[in-house]
Amino acid sequence: MVEKGALLIVGGGGLPDGLVDQFIELAGGPEEARLVYVPCSERDDVGATQRTVEGWKRRGAKHATFIHTKDRARANTDEEILAPLREATGIWFGGGRQWNFADSYYGTEAHRLMKDVLRRGGVIGGSSAGASIQGRYLA
């Protein structure tokens, strides 16, 4: 149950028309939203840019970034990971293998901060693995 905030849970494949704009609006609108993308990757290095973040910026989002780690110690202490989550009004979890998220973040400070987004009235969304990770049970 979500007492505050919103969840956007999407099956695998493409996103429904208007969903990205709705995500940005629920996070505070293009000017105020603080968006964080969390890719679901097996790799340690996912590169310096992410298509999802670039897409948000093309839609007018002024504050959009991504975080990624495979190192639970970083997810627990690294300000490069934690600082964007402290300010986030919207988090989007990418598709892939949901256990990548669990292995990297579950039970860490990053995980706690992700949950805080909802407590502050923000939005959490995801597709495929990003949808699955929002549940209490992982298949």
PDB file of N, CA and C in Angstrom, residues 15-20:
ATOM      1  N   LEU A  15       6.536   1.946 -23.592  1.00  0.00           N
ATOM      2  CA  LEU A  15       5.728   2.672 -22.613  1.00  0.00           C
ATOM      3  C   LEU A  15       4.478   3.238 -23.284  1.00  0.00           C
ATOM      4  N   PRO A  16       3.358   3.255 -22.581  1.00  0.00           N
ATOM      5  CA  PRO A  16       2.143   3.844 -23.139  1.00  0.00           C
ATOM      6  C   PRO A  16       2.338   5.333 -23.456  1.00  0.00           C
ATOM      7  N   ASP A  17       1.641   5.802 -24.478  1.00  0.00           N
ATOM      8  CA  ASP A  17       1.699   7.218 -24.841  1.00  0.00           C
ATOM      9  C   ASP A  17       1.362   8.085 -23.627  1.00  0.00           C
ATOM     10  N   GLY A  18       2.133   9.124 -23.426  1.00  0.00           N
ATOM     11  CA  GLY A  18       1.868  10.082 -22.360  1.00  0.00           C
ATOM     12  C   GLY A  18       2.428   9.709 -21.007  1.00  0.00           C
ATOM     13  N   LEU A  19       2.924   8.486 -20.863  1.00  0.00           N
ATOM     14  CA  LEU A  19       3.389   8.040 -19.542  1.00  0.00           C
ATOM     15  C   LEU A  19       4.598   8.832 -19.057  1.00  0.00           C
ATOM     16  N   VAL A  20       5.550   9.100 -19.929  1.00  0.00           N
ATOM     17  CA  VAL A  20       6.752   9.839 -19.515  1.00  0.00           C
ATOM     18  C   VAL A  20       6.362  11.238 -19.055  1.00  0.00           C
TER      19      VAL A  20
END
